C-alpha atoms as one frame of an Amber mdcrd trajectory, in Angstrom:
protein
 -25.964  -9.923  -8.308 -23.945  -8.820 -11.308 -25.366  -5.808 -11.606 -23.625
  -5.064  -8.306 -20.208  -5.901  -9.766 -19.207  -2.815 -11.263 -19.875  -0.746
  -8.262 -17.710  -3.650  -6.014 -14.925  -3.529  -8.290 -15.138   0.528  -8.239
 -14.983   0.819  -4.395 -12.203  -2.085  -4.395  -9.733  -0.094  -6.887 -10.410
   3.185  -4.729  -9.659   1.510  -1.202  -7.005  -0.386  -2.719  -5.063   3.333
  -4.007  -6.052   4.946  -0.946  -4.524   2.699   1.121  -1.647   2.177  -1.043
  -0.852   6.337  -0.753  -1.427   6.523   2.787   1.043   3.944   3.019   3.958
   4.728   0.630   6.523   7.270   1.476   6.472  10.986  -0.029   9.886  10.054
  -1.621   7.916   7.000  -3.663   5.082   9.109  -4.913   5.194  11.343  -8.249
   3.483  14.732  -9.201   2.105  15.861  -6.179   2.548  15.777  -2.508   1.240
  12.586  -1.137  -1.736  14.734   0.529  -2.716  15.714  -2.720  -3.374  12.623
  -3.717  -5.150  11.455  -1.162  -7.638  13.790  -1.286  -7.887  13.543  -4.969
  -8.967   9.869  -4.382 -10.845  10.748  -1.652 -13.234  13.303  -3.545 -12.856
  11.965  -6.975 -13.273   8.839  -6.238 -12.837   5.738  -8.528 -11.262   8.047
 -11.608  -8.717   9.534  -9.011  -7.560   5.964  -7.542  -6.953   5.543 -11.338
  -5.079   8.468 -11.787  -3.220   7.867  -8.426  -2.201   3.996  -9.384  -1.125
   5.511 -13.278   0.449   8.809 -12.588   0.991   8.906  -9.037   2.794   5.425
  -7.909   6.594   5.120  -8.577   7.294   2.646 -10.883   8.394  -0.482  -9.265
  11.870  -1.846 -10.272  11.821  -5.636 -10.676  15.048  -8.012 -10.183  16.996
  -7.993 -13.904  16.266  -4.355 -14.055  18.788  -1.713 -14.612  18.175   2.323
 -13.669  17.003   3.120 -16.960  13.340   0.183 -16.552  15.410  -1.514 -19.289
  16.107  -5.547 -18.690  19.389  -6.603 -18.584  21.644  -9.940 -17.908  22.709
 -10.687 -14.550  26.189 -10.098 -15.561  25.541  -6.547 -16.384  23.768  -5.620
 -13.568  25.759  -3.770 -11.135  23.587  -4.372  -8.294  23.622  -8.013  -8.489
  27.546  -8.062  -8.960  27.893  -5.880  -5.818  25.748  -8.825  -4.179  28.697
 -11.850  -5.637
């Protein structure tokens, strides 16, 4: 059974990036059109999903973040002020 593992965890990181690109918007993704990188996970499989989800996904901005990725205090943050 664990010898099965790898090639689970493989096919789970690949569907997981496809399915993340097909559904995030062309504005989200970085590097190359978002057809480009679906068909580079598509035909490289499990090292393209990796590529995709490193080099291809936006990052995320979390709450306490500023526009720069760098944490800040709530009263700093513009965005949350604008919310008050």
């Amino acid at each position: 059974m664990l010898r099965y593992l790898p090639l689970l965890i493989a096919v789970a990181v690949t569907l997981y990036a496809l399915i993340d690109c097909a559904r995030t918007e062309q504005e989200a993704i970085r590097g190359l059109p978002k057809w480009g990188w679906l068909l580079i996970i598509i035909f490289i499989g499990t090292f393209g999903a990796i590529a995709y989800l490193i080099w291809g996904r936006q990052r995320r901005q979390g709450p306490g973040r500023g526009r720069n990725g760098k944490v800040i205090g709530p009263d700093d943050d513009p965005d949350f002020l604008r919310n008050l």
